[in-house]
Each structure stands twice: as structure tokens, then as C-alpha cells.
Amino acid sequence: MPSTTQTICSRCVMDSTVPGIQYFDDGRCSCCRHYDEVCVKDLHSDSDGQQRLEGLVERMRRDGRGRTYDCLIGMSGGVDSSYVAYLVAKKYKLRALAVHLDNGWNTELAVANVERLVKTLHIDLITHVLDWNEFRDIQVAFLKSGISNIEIPTDHAIWAVLLRTANKHRIPYIIAGNNVTTESIMPESWLYGSKDSRLIKAIHKRFGKVEMKSYPSLSTFDYVYFLLARGIRWIPILNYIDYVKADAKRLLIDELSWRDYGGKHYESIFTRFFHASYLPEKFGFDLRKSYLSALVCSGQITRQQALDELANPPAPAEILRQDRDYVLKKLGLSNEDYDRIVREKLRSYRDYPNSDAVWRRFSTMVGWARQRVTRVDG
Ligand SMILES: [Zn+2]
């Protein structure tokens, strides 16, 4: 019988700050058990997967004949997407078009990394700039909503811009940096996913003040249209290789003069504020536990290394204070506004209109679509 009284998993570093976490007789938790299941299903880093990837690259080249590009990639300037750019352009010599989303929060270092990479790798880049007045209003609405995942508006916009750009330029393949080995221990109870535009519209309608006119969003119908009718395929390329994050980072630094940020997703000031201030202060969630647990389970670091890292604060106190001041000023919120936001009741996506039930009802179809979009021999 699983128990919930234990505080920390004996294998990874997930603990009782995860609502609904369960521990089994061997002391291991439901998060890393789920990780193992996802690995079996989605990880293809063996020689068979390697062959499938070679086949896929061949196919992208073939389908790209007579077109300007073979594939589309998203670029945040972070390790995962930068390494994807390297693999695609340098290792596999595919002609990629890159898309970078400017939501107003990227650090100068992130922008410099993106620019250096596309220049060195000879990749064409489109930067999609969100309307700041409108996007600011959506972000403030999410903060006021009291739900944990205030990054949904950014993550959703990235996918919307990618799919719309792929469609516009008739590029059938989007190569993504999402990966099992470093990302797949993320409890659903911590962060609701970003695919749900109904939730975004509902929260904005309730708390927003500026009309939403140009924000790039995707309805459930849009997903069906782009992925099934238009046949755009999403390929998580890092699941087809033996992806070791530290090695990828070293290669980017040595070969492409890429510069480190000192924290996952810290290429954006808002994201750093989200991870290091908002989530710990309001919800008691420390996302480093999930990223470090995935690295432990994939054998890239030891459990002790993860525990040692967690013993330190997510960022120095001075940086946290600077980030908070910067974020509040840019969003037009006072310290009192933010204190109220942190104190107010914790809410979840279930408190607002959303499409979760639709996505769950069609999970079989989505599973089939996922297989289709990542299948390489069809
Ligand atoms: Zn565990």
C-alpha cells in the first residue's frame, strides 16, 4: 500500500511538498515511478532509436527538396534549445528556420546567445515580439488568478507561434528541445500544462483590463487542424539521443561561445522570479527538486549532489530582491499588490473554465496523434 507520511523519496529528491505524492514499500515515490514509465514509452536513445532518427533526418531532407527549409526550431537561448540548434544545423546539416519569442523578459545574455548561435550556425531567425501592453495585462491577470503556473501565457504563445510559423512557411517538421531525461519529473499537481487557451481566455476575462487582440493562441480545433489536417509533426529530438545536459552545455561553451546562466530557464527574468520567488513563497514549490530528480533518475548526477544543491537558496538573496523589484515595476504592481497576491487563497485551473476534460476525454486520440507526429517510418 502506498503511504503519504514519508517526507522524501529514497531514490530521487521529490518530497511531501508535492500534493498527492505517494511512497511505495521500497521508499520510492510516485514521481520517479512515473518517470520510469515515461522513459519506457518516450525514450528511444538506444541503437534502434538512433536508426529511427537517421531515417527521420533523411526524410526531412527529402521532404525539404524544393523548399527553403527542412525544419523549424524554437530558440530560447537555453541549453536544450541551443543544443537542438547545434544538432540540427551542424550534426545533421538540416536547413532550419528558428523562431524566438520576445515576451519582454529575455535577459541580454539570452538574446546574445541566440544571436551568436544563429550567426555561427547560419540559421535564419524570426523573432516574434508580443505586444507588451497586452501581454503585461495577461501576466498580471495570471498573478491575480492565484494559480501556480503563471508561465502558461508564455509557453502557450511559443507553441502557437511555432505551429503558425510552420504552417505559414509550409514546414512540416518542428524539432523541439523537450526531453524525457531532464524534464519529465513534473507533478501535475505543481503545474497545469500550457495547451489550454480556454483557461487563458477565462483568466484574462476575469482579471484583465486590456483587450486581447494579437496574443497568439491555439484552440483545441487549431491543434487538430495543424497536427492532423496539415500534418505538422513535432519531433522531440533529444529523446532519440543519449542526452547528457552537462556535456551539451560544455560543447555549446567550447564550440559556439555560448554563455551559462547559472540555473535552468534563467534566461528570462520573469522565469527566474517565477521559480525562485513566486512558487516557493506562495505555494512552497521548489521546481529545482523536479529537475534535479530527473537528473538523478537518468544517472547524470547523484542523489547527494542534488541534496547539496537544494541546501542552497535558488539564487542569492540580492538577486531575488532585484528580480522582484524589477518584475513588479515592469508589471506596474506595488509591493502591497504583490504581498496580497502571495497571501491570497491558493487556486488551481479547476477554479476557472478550462478544457482539461476535453483533453482527457480525447487522450486516446492525442496519444495516437503523438505517436503519429513522432513516428519516423510512417
Ligand atoms: Zn522518487
mmCIF file of C-alpha atoms and ligand atoms in Angstrom:
data_model
loop_
_atom_site.group_PDB
_atom_site.id
_atom_site.type_symbol
_atom_site.label_atom_id
_atom_site.label_comp_id
_atom_site.label_asym_id
_atom_site.label_seq_id
_atom_site.Cartn_x
_atom_site.Cartn_y
_atom_site.Cartn_z
ATOM 1 C CA MET A 1 0.000 0.000 0.000
ATOM 2 C CA PRO A 2 1.485 3.380 -0.903
ATOM 3 C CA SER A 3 1.887 5.806 2.003
ATOM 4 C CA THR A 4 1.940 9.599 2.148
ATOM 5 C CA THR A 5 3.605 10.072 5.536
ATOM 6 C CA GLN A 6 7.234 9.805 4.372
ATOM 7 C CA THR A 7 8.835 13.168 3.635
ATOM 8 C CA ILE A 8 11.412 12.459 0.917
ATOM 9 C CA CYS A 9 11.866 9.748 -1.708
ATOM 10 C CA SER A 10 14.717 7.283 -1.174
ATOM 11 C CA ARG A 11 15.717 7.396 -4.851
ATOM 12 C CA CYS A 12 15.072 10.966 -6.061
ATOM 13 C CA VAL A 13 14.597 14.219 -4.120
ATOM 14 C CA MET A 14 10.844 14.721 -4.503
ATOM 15 C CA ASP A 15 9.128 15.175 -1.164
ATOM 16 C CA SER A 16 5.872 15.888 0.619
ATOM 17 C CA THR A 17 5.697 19.430 -0.806
ATOM 18 C CA VAL A 18 4.153 17.637 -3.826
ATOM 19 C CA PRO A 19 0.381 17.417 -3.259
ATOM 20 C CA GLY A 20 -0.723 13.803 -3.728
ATOM 21 C CA ILE A 21 2.782 12.251 -3.754
ATOM 22 C CA GLN A 22 2.770 8.589 -2.724
ATOM 23 C CA TYR A 23 5.587 6.434 -1.399
ATOM 24 C CA PHE A 24 5.904 2.703 -2.014
ATOM 25 C CA ASP A 25 7.345 -0.087 0.160
ATOM 26 C CA ASP A 26 10.873 0.450 -1.166
ATOM 27 C CA GLY A 27 10.747 4.123 -0.120
ATOM 28 C CA ARG A 28 10.499 5.309 -3.715
ATOM 29 C CA CYS A 29 7.886 7.829 -4.789
ATOM 30 C CA SER A 30 5.118 8.043 -7.374
ATOM 31 C CA CYS A 31 7.009 10.812 -9.254
ATOM 32 C CA CYS A 32 10.038 8.679 -10.124
ATOM 33 C CA ARG A 33 7.827 5.662 -10.797
ATOM 34 C CA HIS A 34 6.010 7.805 -13.352
ATOM 35 C CA TYR A 35 9.405 8.869 -14.726
ATOM 36 C CA ASP A 36 10.307 5.215 -15.401
ATOM 37 C CA GLU A 37 7.026 4.668 -17.244
ATOM 38 C CA VAL A 38 7.562 7.745 -19.425
ATOM 39 C CA CYS A 39 11.123 6.613 -20.232
ATOM 40 C CA VAL A 40 9.878 3.248 -21.461
ATOM 41 C CA LYS A 41 7.245 4.952 -23.608
ATOM 42 C CA ASP A 42 9.047 8.021 -24.954
ATOM 43 C CA LEU A 43 12.791 7.494 -24.710
ATOM 44 C CA HIS A 44 14.464 5.999 -27.784
ATOM 45 C CA SER A 45 18.145 6.622 -27.115
ATOM 46 C CA ASP A 46 19.222 3.038 -27.942
ATOM 47 C CA SER A 47 20.660 1.974 -31.300
ATOM 48 C CA ASP A 48 17.172 1.348 -32.634
ATOM 49 C CA GLY A 49 16.239 4.937 -31.763
ATOM 50 C CA GLN A 50 19.434 6.152 -33.405
ATOM 51 C CA GLN A 51 18.421 4.389 -36.614
ATOM 52 C CA ARG A 52 14.953 5.879 -36.434
ATOM 53 C CA LEU A 53 16.478 9.332 -36.047
ATOM 54 C CA GLU A 54 18.766 8.797 -39.069
ATOM 55 C CA GLY A 55 15.684 7.732 -41.035
ATOM 56 C CA LEU A 56 13.812 10.789 -39.918
ATOM 57 C CA VAL A 57 16.637 13.140 -40.895
ATOM 58 C CA GLU A 58 16.741 11.528 -44.340
ATOM 59 C CA ARG A 59 13.046 12.016 -44.673
ATOM 60 C CA MET A 60 13.211 15.677 -43.636
ATOM 61 C CA ARG A 61 15.873 16.289 -46.274
ATOM 62 C CA ARG A 62 13.758 14.531 -48.902
ATOM 63 C CA ASP A 63 10.589 16.426 -47.978
ATOM 64 C CA GLY A 64 12.550 19.676 -47.902
ATOM 65 C CA ARG A 65 13.580 19.444 -51.560
ATOM 66 C CA GLY A 66 12.251 22.435 -53.480
ATOM 67 C CA ARG A 67 11.572 24.291 -50.236
ATOM 68 C CA THR A 68 13.678 26.840 -48.369
ATOM 69 C CA TYR A 69 13.730 24.959 -45.053
ATOM 70 C CA ASP A 70 13.727 21.345 -43.867
ATOM 71 C CA CYS A 71 12.518 22.058 -40.340
ATOM 72 C CA LEU A 72 11.525 24.664 -37.774
ATOM 73 C CA ILE A 73 13.108 25.059 -34.343
ATOM 74 C CA GLY A 74 12.234 27.192 -31.319
ATOM 75 C CA MET A 75 15.108 29.082 -29.690
ATOM 76 C CA SER A 76 15.013 30.459 -26.161
ATOM 77 C CA GLY A 77 18.783 30.665 -25.790
ATOM 78 C CA GLY A 78 18.671 27.949 -23.061
ATOM 79 C CA VAL A 79 20.752 24.748 -23.118
ATOM 80 C CA ASP A 80 18.118 22.418 -24.565
ATOM 81 C CA SER A 81 17.008 24.569 -27.494
ATOM 82 C CA SER A 82 20.583 25.719 -28.219
ATOM 83 C CA TYR A 83 21.756 22.102 -28.355
ATOM 84 C CA VAL A 84 18.876 21.259 -30.694
ATOM 85 C CA ALA A 85 20.064 24.088 -32.984
ATOM 86 C CA TYR A 86 23.576 22.603 -32.911
ATOM 87 C CA LEU A 87 22.355 19.065 -33.697
ATOM 88 C CA VAL A 88 20.058 20.174 -36.477
ATOM 89 C CA ALA A 89 22.392 22.605 -38.246
ATOM 90 C CA LYS A 90 25.847 21.216 -37.565
ATOM 91 C CA LYS A 91 25.495 17.490 -36.948
ATOM 92 C CA TYR A 92 22.633 16.687 -39.313
ATOM 93 C CA LYS A 93 23.103 19.628 -41.684
ATOM 94 C CA LEU A 94 19.409 20.347 -41.980
ATOM 95 C CA ARG A 95 18.248 23.758 -43.177
ATOM 96 C CA ALA A 96 16.406 25.124 -40.173
ATOM 97 C CA LEU A 97 14.341 28.226 -39.635
ATOM 98 C CA ALA A 98 14.485 29.366 -35.994
ATOM 99 C CA VAL A 99 11.776 31.195 -34.071
ATOM 100 C CA HIS A 100 12.478 33.202 -30.943
ATOM 101 C CA LEU A 101 9.665 34.588 -28.803
ATOM 102 C CA ASP A 102 10.296 38.009 -27.286
ATOM 103 C CA ASN A 103 7.812 38.354 -24.420
ATOM 104 C CA GLY A 104 9.645 41.337 -22.950
ATOM 105 C CA TRP A 105 11.562 39.356 -20.305
ATOM 106 C CA ASN A 106 14.567 37.811 -22.030
ATOM 107 C CA THR A 107 17.902 38.691 -20.463
ATOM 108 C CA GLU A 108 20.558 40.401 -22.584
ATOM 109 C CA LEU A 109 22.626 37.252 -22.213
ATOM 110 C CA ALA A 110 19.826 35.099 -23.660
ATOM 111 C CA VAL A 111 19.431 37.406 -26.646
ATOM 112 C CA ALA A 112 23.220 37.445 -27.156
ATOM 113 C CA ASN A 113 23.311 33.621 -27.018
ATOM 114 C CA VAL A 114 20.535 33.311 -29.599
ATOM 115 C CA GLU A 115 22.192 35.819 -31.930
ATOM 116 C CA ARG A 116 25.612 34.205 -31.622
ATOM 117 C CA LEU A 117 24.207 30.752 -32.278
ATOM 118 C CA VAL A 118 22.192 31.597 -35.369
ATOM 119 C CA LYS A 119 25.141 33.534 -36.800
ATOM 120 C CA THR A 120 27.664 30.757 -36.180
ATOM 121 C CA LEU A 121 25.334 28.003 -37.366
ATOM 122 C CA HIS A 122 23.989 30.012 -40.348
ATOM 123 C CA ILE A 123 20.365 29.656 -39.275
ATOM 124 C CA ASP A 124 17.684 32.145 -40.365
ATOM 125 C CA LEU A 125 15.879 33.642 -37.371
ATOM 126 C CA ILE A 126 12.422 35.107 -36.917
ATOM 127 C CA THR A 127 11.858 36.967 -33.631
ATOM 128 C CA HIS A 128 8.193 37.218 -32.740
ATOM 129 C CA VAL A 129 7.633 40.196 -30.435
ATOM 130 C CA LEU A 130 4.492 40.072 -28.291
ATOM 131 C CA ASP A 131 2.501 43.283 -27.838
ATOM 132 C CA TRP A 132 3.828 44.301 -24.426
ATOM 133 C CA ASN A 133 0.780 46.208 -23.217
ATOM 134 C CA GLU A 134 -1.460 43.244 -23.964
ATOM 135 C CA PHE A 135 0.926 40.589 -22.688
ATOM 136 C CA ARG A 136 1.643 42.516 -19.487
ATOM 137 C CA ASP A 137 -2.096 42.558 -18.820
ATOM 138 C CA ILE A 138 -2.334 38.776 -19.348
ATOM 139 C CA GLN A 139 0.596 38.148 -16.973
ATOM 140 C CA VAL A 140 -0.907 40.380 -14.285
ATOM 141 C CA ALA A 141 -4.218 38.533 -14.717
ATOM 142 C CA PHE A 142 -2.437 35.207 -14.140
ATOM 143 C CA LEU A 143 -0.733 36.545 -10.996
ATOM 144 C CA LYS A 144 -4.111 37.707 -9.691
ATOM 145 C CA SER A 145 -5.733 34.361 -10.550
ATOM 146 C CA GLY A 146 -3.784 32.650 -7.742
ATOM 147 C CA ILE A 147 -2.844 29.583 -9.824
ATOM 148 C CA SER A 148 0.674 28.188 -9.699
ATOM 149 C CA ASN A 149 1.672 28.140 -13.380
ATOM 150 C CA ILE A 150 1.948 31.814 -14.304
ATOM 151 C CA GLU A 151 4.230 30.841 -17.208
ATOM 152 C CA ILE A 152 1.294 29.383 -19.149
ATOM 153 C CA PRO A 153 0.821 32.573 -21.254
ATOM 154 C CA THR A 154 4.465 32.431 -22.429
ATOM 155 C CA ASP A 155 4.610 28.674 -23.023
ATOM 156 C CA HIS A 156 1.314 28.680 -24.890
ATOM 157 C CA ALA A 157 2.424 31.595 -27.091
ATOM 158 C CA ILE A 158 5.646 29.766 -28.007
ATOM 159 C CA TRP A 159 3.725 26.755 -29.301
ATOM 160 C CA ALA A 160 1.188 28.935 -31.067
ATOM 161 C CA VAL A 161 3.900 30.917 -32.845
ATOM 162 C CA LEU A 162 5.784 27.728 -33.776
ATOM 163 C CA LEU A 163 2.750 25.984 -35.249
ATOM 164 C CA ARG A 164 1.536 29.085 -37.087
ATOM 165 C CA THR A 165 5.009 29.779 -38.499
ATOM 166 C CA ALA A 166 5.415 26.158 -39.611
ATOM 167 C CA ASN A 167 2.049 26.358 -41.312
ATOM 168 C CA LYS A 168 2.769 29.690 -42.992
ATOM 169 C CA HIS A 169 6.146 28.592 -44.378
ATOM 170 C CA ARG A 170 4.882 25.104 -45.207
ATOM 171 C CA ILE A 171 7.469 23.448 -42.971
ATOM 172 C CA PRO A 172 6.141 20.042 -41.898
ATOM 173 C CA TYR A 173 8.595 19.357 -39.048
ATOM 174 C CA ILE A 174 9.072 21.182 -35.749
ATOM 175 C CA ILE A 175 12.117 19.929 -33.855
ATOM 176 C CA ALA A 176 11.726 20.588 -30.148
ATOM 177 C CA GLY A 177 14.033 20.539 -27.132
ATOM 178 C CA ASN A 178 11.522 18.987 -24.727
ATOM 179 C CA ASN A 179 13.051 15.821 -23.339
ATOM 180 C CA VAL A 180 12.357 12.945 -21.027
ATOM 181 C CA THR A 181 15.712 12.646 -19.295
ATOM 182 C CA THR A 182 15.884 16.123 -17.780
ATOM 183 C CA GLU A 183 12.271 17.281 -17.664
ATOM 184 C CA SER A 184 9.781 14.523 -17.061
ATOM 185 C CA ILE A 185 9.501 14.601 -13.286
ATOM 186 C CA MET A 186 6.989 17.426 -13.071
ATOM 187 C CA PRO A 187 3.981 16.596 -10.898
ATOM 188 C CA GLU A 188 0.651 17.598 -12.449
ATOM 189 C CA SER A 189 -0.315 18.949 -9.043
ATOM 190 C CA TRP A 190 2.507 21.510 -9.298
ATOM 191 C CA LEU A 191 1.987 22.889 -12.775
ATOM 192 C CA TYR A 192 -1.001 22.639 -15.102
ATOM 193 C CA GLY A 193 0.090 22.402 -18.747
ATOM 194 C CA SER A 194 0.091 25.247 -21.214
ATOM 195 C CA LYS A 195 -2.018 23.891 -24.079
ATOM 196 C CA ASP A 196 -5.326 25.227 -22.767
ATOM 197 C CA SER A 197 -6.286 28.554 -24.394
ATOM 198 C CA ARG A 198 -9.755 28.375 -22.819
ATOM 199 C CA LEU A 199 -8.137 28.779 -19.393
ATOM 200 C CA ILE A 200 -6.010 31.712 -20.608
ATOM 201 C CA LYS A 201 -9.052 33.483 -22.019
ATOM 202 C CA ALA A 202 -11.118 32.817 -18.879
ATOM 203 C CA ILE A 203 -8.460 34.153 -16.506
ATOM 204 C CA HIS A 204 -7.829 37.170 -18.710
ATOM 205 C CA LYS A 205 -11.554 37.890 -18.975
ATOM 206 C CA ARG A 206 -11.876 37.816 -15.190
ATOM 207 C CA PHE A 207 -8.793 39.826 -14.214
ATOM 208 C CA GLY A 208 -7.555 41.566 -17.383
ATOM 209 C CA LYS A 209 -8.240 45.122 -18.495
ATOM 210 C CA VAL A 210 -6.722 45.358 -21.991
ATOM 211 C CA GLU A 211 -8.458 43.771 -24.964
ATOM 212 C CA MET A 212 -6.721 40.591 -26.153
ATOM 213 C CA LYS A 213 -6.178 41.221 -29.853
ATOM 214 C CA SER A 214 -2.842 39.919 -31.041
ATOM 215 C CA TYR A 215 -1.874 37.302 -28.412
ATOM 216 C CA PRO A 216 -1.022 34.085 -30.322
ATOM 217 C CA SER A 217 -3.251 31.301 -29.056
ATOM 218 C CA LEU A 218 -4.370 27.845 -30.150
ATOM 219 C CA SER A 219 -7.843 26.405 -29.718
ATOM 220 C CA THR A 220 -8.379 22.644 -29.485
ATOM 221 C CA PHE A 221 -9.571 22.859 -33.083
ATOM 222 C CA ASP A 222 -6.299 24.595 -34.079
ATOM 223 C CA TYR A 223 -4.275 21.686 -32.657
ATOM 224 C CA VAL A 224 -6.344 19.191 -34.615
ATOM 225 C CA TYR A 225 -6.045 21.317 -37.751
ATOM 226 C CA PHE A 226 -2.275 21.877 -37.587
ATOM 227 C CA LEU A 227 -1.254 18.422 -36.355
ATOM 228 C CA LEU A 228 -3.704 16.195 -38.176
ATOM 229 C CA ALA A 229 -5.110 18.090 -41.163
ATOM 230 C CA ARG A 230 -1.893 19.943 -42.055
ATOM 231 C CA GLY A 231 0.293 17.047 -40.897
ATOM 232 C CA ILE A 232 2.807 19.179 -38.982
ATOM 233 C CA ARG A 233 4.990 16.855 -36.932
ATOM 234 C CA TRP A 234 6.583 17.590 -33.597
ATOM 235 C CA ILE A 235 9.878 15.817 -33.024
ATOM 236 C CA PRO A 236 11.490 15.774 -29.543
ATOM 237 C CA ILE A 237 14.952 15.050 -30.959
ATOM 238 C CA LEU A 238 16.713 14.881 -27.579
ATOM 239 C CA ASN A 239 14.693 11.743 -26.753
ATOM 240 C CA TYR A 240 16.462 9.978 -29.643
ATOM 241 C CA ILE A 241 19.983 10.575 -28.379
ATOM 242 C CA ASP A 242 21.862 9.903 -25.159
ATOM 243 C CA TYR A 243 21.257 13.426 -23.867
ATOM 244 C CA VAL A 244 23.596 14.436 -21.049
ATOM 245 C CA LYS A 245 22.941 18.026 -20.161
ATOM 246 C CA ALA A 246 26.381 18.828 -18.687
ATOM 247 C CA ASP A 247 28.087 17.507 -21.854
ATOM 248 C CA ALA A 248 25.723 19.501 -24.068
ATOM 249 C CA LYS A 249 26.489 22.646 -22.090
ATOM 250 C CA ARG A 250 30.239 22.060 -22.322
ATOM 251 C CA LEU A 251 30.021 21.605 -26.094
ATOM 252 C CA LEU A 252 27.973 24.786 -26.521
ATOM 253 C CA ILE A 253 30.507 26.760 -24.469
ATOM 254 C CA ASP A 254 33.563 25.300 -26.222
ATOM 255 C CA GLU A 255 32.336 25.256 -29.813
ATOM 256 C CA LEU A 256 29.783 28.036 -30.018
ATOM 257 C CA SER A 257 30.907 30.529 -27.347
ATOM 258 C CA TRP A 258 27.547 30.059 -25.607
ATOM 259 C CA ARG A 259 27.467 31.532 -22.082
ATOM 260 C CA ASP A 260 25.914 29.938 -18.999
ATOM 261 C CA TYR A 261 23.029 31.411 -16.947
ATOM 262 C CA GLY A 262 23.551 29.510 -13.704
ATOM 263 C CA GLY A 263 20.081 27.921 -13.439
ATOM 264 C CA LYS A 264 17.502 26.125 -15.551
ATOM 265 C CA HIS A 265 15.309 28.512 -17.560
ATOM 266 C CA TYR A 266 17.070 31.507 -16.042
ATOM 267 C CA GLU A 267 17.380 33.039 -19.497
ATOM 268 C CA SER A 268 14.269 35.064 -18.591
ATOM 269 C CA ILE A 269 13.981 37.376 -15.579
ATOM 270 C CA PHE A 270 10.288 36.604 -15.178
ATOM 271 C CA THR A 271 11.028 32.860 -15.192
ATOM 272 C CA ARG A 272 13.666 33.284 -12.509
ATOM 273 C CA PHE A 273 11.181 35.281 -10.422
ATOM 274 C CA PHE A 274 8.557 32.552 -11.039
ATOM 275 C CA HIS A 275 10.881 29.712 -9.974
ATOM 276 C CA ALA A 276 12.847 31.377 -7.203
ATOM 277 C CA SER A 277 10.263 33.709 -5.620
ATOM 278 C CA TYR A 278 6.613 33.254 -6.625
ATOM 279 C CA LEU A 279 6.336 29.441 -6.425
ATOM 280 C CA PRO A 280 8.329 28.976 -3.186
ATOM 281 C CA GLU A 281 6.689 31.963 -1.442
ATOM 282 C CA LYS A 282 3.084 31.304 -2.380
ATOM 283 C CA PHE A 283 2.957 27.533 -2.873
ATOM 284 C CA GLY A 284 6.076 26.127 -1.200
ATOM 285 C CA PHE A 285 7.072 24.501 -4.517
ATOM 286 C CA ASP A 286 10.745 24.336 -5.460
ATOM 287 C CA LEU A 287 10.944 23.285 -9.120
ATOM 288 C CA ARG A 288 14.641 22.524 -8.735
ATOM 289 C CA LYS A 289 13.525 19.340 -6.960
ATOM 290 C CA SER A 290 11.864 18.086 -10.142
ATOM 291 C CA TYR A 291 14.731 18.991 -12.498
ATOM 292 C CA LEU A 292 17.345 17.586 -10.126
ATOM 293 C CA SER A 293 15.272 14.413 -9.565
ATOM 294 C CA ALA A 294 15.148 13.812 -13.309
ATOM 295 C CA LEU A 295 18.938 14.196 -13.483
ATOM 296 C CA VAL A 296 19.301 11.741 -10.566
ATOM 297 C CA CYS A 297 16.973 9.183 -12.158
ATOM 298 C CA SER A 298 18.758 9.439 -15.511
ATOM 299 C CA GLY A 299 22.105 8.907 -13.770
ATOM 300 C CA GLN A 300 23.539 12.346 -14.652
ATOM 301 C CA ILE A 301 24.118 13.388 -11.032
ATOM 302 C CA THR A 302 23.987 11.575 -7.682
ATOM 303 C CA ARG A 303 21.173 11.998 -5.188
ATOM 304 C CA GLN A 304 23.672 13.548 -2.758
ATOM 305 C CA GLN A 305 24.682 16.173 -5.336
ATOM 306 C CA ALA A 306 21.017 17.061 -5.738
ATOM 307 C CA LEU A 307 20.525 17.342 -1.981
ATOM 308 C CA ASP A 308 23.641 19.521 -1.684
ATOM 309 C CA GLU A 309 22.348 21.852 -4.370
ATOM 310 C CA LEU A 310 18.925 22.080 -2.717
ATOM 311 C CA ALA A 311 20.583 23.095 0.541
ATOM 312 C CA ASN A 312 21.483 26.393 -1.161
ATOM 313 C CA PRO A 313 18.842 29.023 -1.949
ATOM 314 C CA PRO A 314 17.707 29.065 -5.633
ATOM 315 C CA ALA A 315 19.535 32.361 -6.171
ATOM 316 C CA PRO A 316 21.433 34.809 -3.941
ATOM 317 C CA ALA A 317 19.102 36.980 -1.804
ATOM 318 C CA GLU A 318 20.312 40.143 -3.531
ATOM 319 C CA ILE A 319 19.382 38.769 -6.982
ATOM 320 C CA LEU A 320 15.964 37.642 -5.711
ATOM 321 C CA ARG A 321 15.268 41.107 -4.353
ATOM 322 C CA GLN A 322 16.446 42.804 -7.553
ATOM 323 C CA ASP A 323 14.316 40.450 -9.690
ATOM 324 C CA ARG A 324 11.240 41.060 -7.586
ATOM 325 C CA ASP A 325 11.645 44.841 -7.752
ATOM 326 C CA TYR A 326 12.257 44.700 -11.493
ATOM 327 C CA VAL A 327 9.300 42.385 -12.186
ATOM 328 C CA LEU A 328 6.830 44.365 -10.078
ATOM 329 C CA LYS A 329 7.911 47.687 -11.586
ATOM 330 C CA LYS A 330 7.677 46.360 -15.136
ATOM 331 C CA LEU A 331 4.239 44.856 -14.482
ATOM 332 C CA GLY A 332 3.037 48.042 -12.766
ATOM 333 C CA LEU A 333 2.377 46.330 -9.411
ATOM 334 C CA SER A 334 3.230 47.733 -5.979
ATOM 335 C CA ASN A 335 4.840 45.737 -3.169
ATOM 336 C CA GLU A 336 1.446 45.750 -1.430
ATOM 337 C CA ASP A 337 -0.234 44.342 -4.557
ATOM 338 C CA TYR A 338 2.296 41.515 -4.638
ATOM 339 C CA ASP A 339 2.053 40.786 -0.921
ATOM 340 C CA ARG A 340 -1.702 40.474 -1.358
ATOM 341 C CA ILE A 341 -1.212 38.114 -4.329
ATOM 342 C CA VAL A 342 1.097 35.891 -2.250
ATOM 343 C CA ARG A 343 -1.252 35.894 0.767
ATOM 344 C CA GLU A 344 -4.475 35.237 -1.115
ATOM 345 C CA LYS A 345 -6.021 31.765 -1.387
ATOM 346 C CA LEU A 346 -4.186 29.188 -3.491
ATOM 347 C CA ARG A 347 -6.198 28.369 -6.568
ATOM 348 C CA SER A 348 -5.978 25.822 -9.355
ATOM 349 C CA TYR A 349 -7.011 25.776 -13.008
ATOM 350 C CA ARG A 350 -10.162 23.946 -11.840
ATOM 351 C CA ASP A 351 -11.416 27.212 -10.343
ATOM 352 C CA TYR A 352 -11.728 28.645 -13.875
ATOM 353 C CA PRO A 353 -13.315 27.487 -17.143
ATOM 354 C CA ASN A 354 -10.844 25.153 -18.868
ATOM 355 C CA SER A 355 -10.599 22.388 -21.474
ATOM 356 C CA ASP A 356 -8.982 19.770 -19.253
ATOM 357 C CA ALA A 357 -11.954 17.390 -19.539
ATOM 358 C CA VAL A 358 -11.880 17.644 -23.339
ATOM 359 C CA TRP A 359 -8.151 16.869 -23.435
ATOM 360 C CA ARG A 360 -8.597 13.933 -21.070
ATOM 361 C CA ARG A 361 -11.589 12.582 -22.981
ATOM 362 C CA PHE A 362 -9.589 12.659 -26.165
ATOM 363 C CA SER A 363 -6.420 11.334 -24.551
ATOM 364 C CA THR A 364 -6.576 8.242 -26.740
ATOM 365 C CA MET A 365 -6.719 10.395 -29.835
ATOM 366 C CA VAL A 366 -3.980 12.667 -28.518
ATOM 367 C CA GLY A 367 -1.844 9.578 -27.792
ATOM 368 C CA TRP A 368 -2.387 8.396 -31.318
ATOM 369 C CA ALA A 369 -1.573 11.857 -32.687
ATOM 370 C CA ARG A 370 1.601 11.961 -30.588
ATOM 371 C CA GLN A 371 2.695 8.642 -31.995
ATOM 372 C CA ARG A 372 1.950 9.901 -35.448
ATOM 373 C CA VAL A 373 3.880 13.145 -35.007
ATOM 374 C CA THR A 374 6.953 11.418 -33.609
ATOM 375 C CA ARG A 375 6.824 8.329 -35.821
ATOM 376 C CA VAL A 376 9.518 8.339 -38.437
ATOM 377 C CA ASP A 377 8.671 5.453 -40.681
ATOM 378 C CA GLY A 378 5.067 6.341 -41.489
HETATM 379 ZN ZN ZN B 1 11.230 9.445 -6.249
#
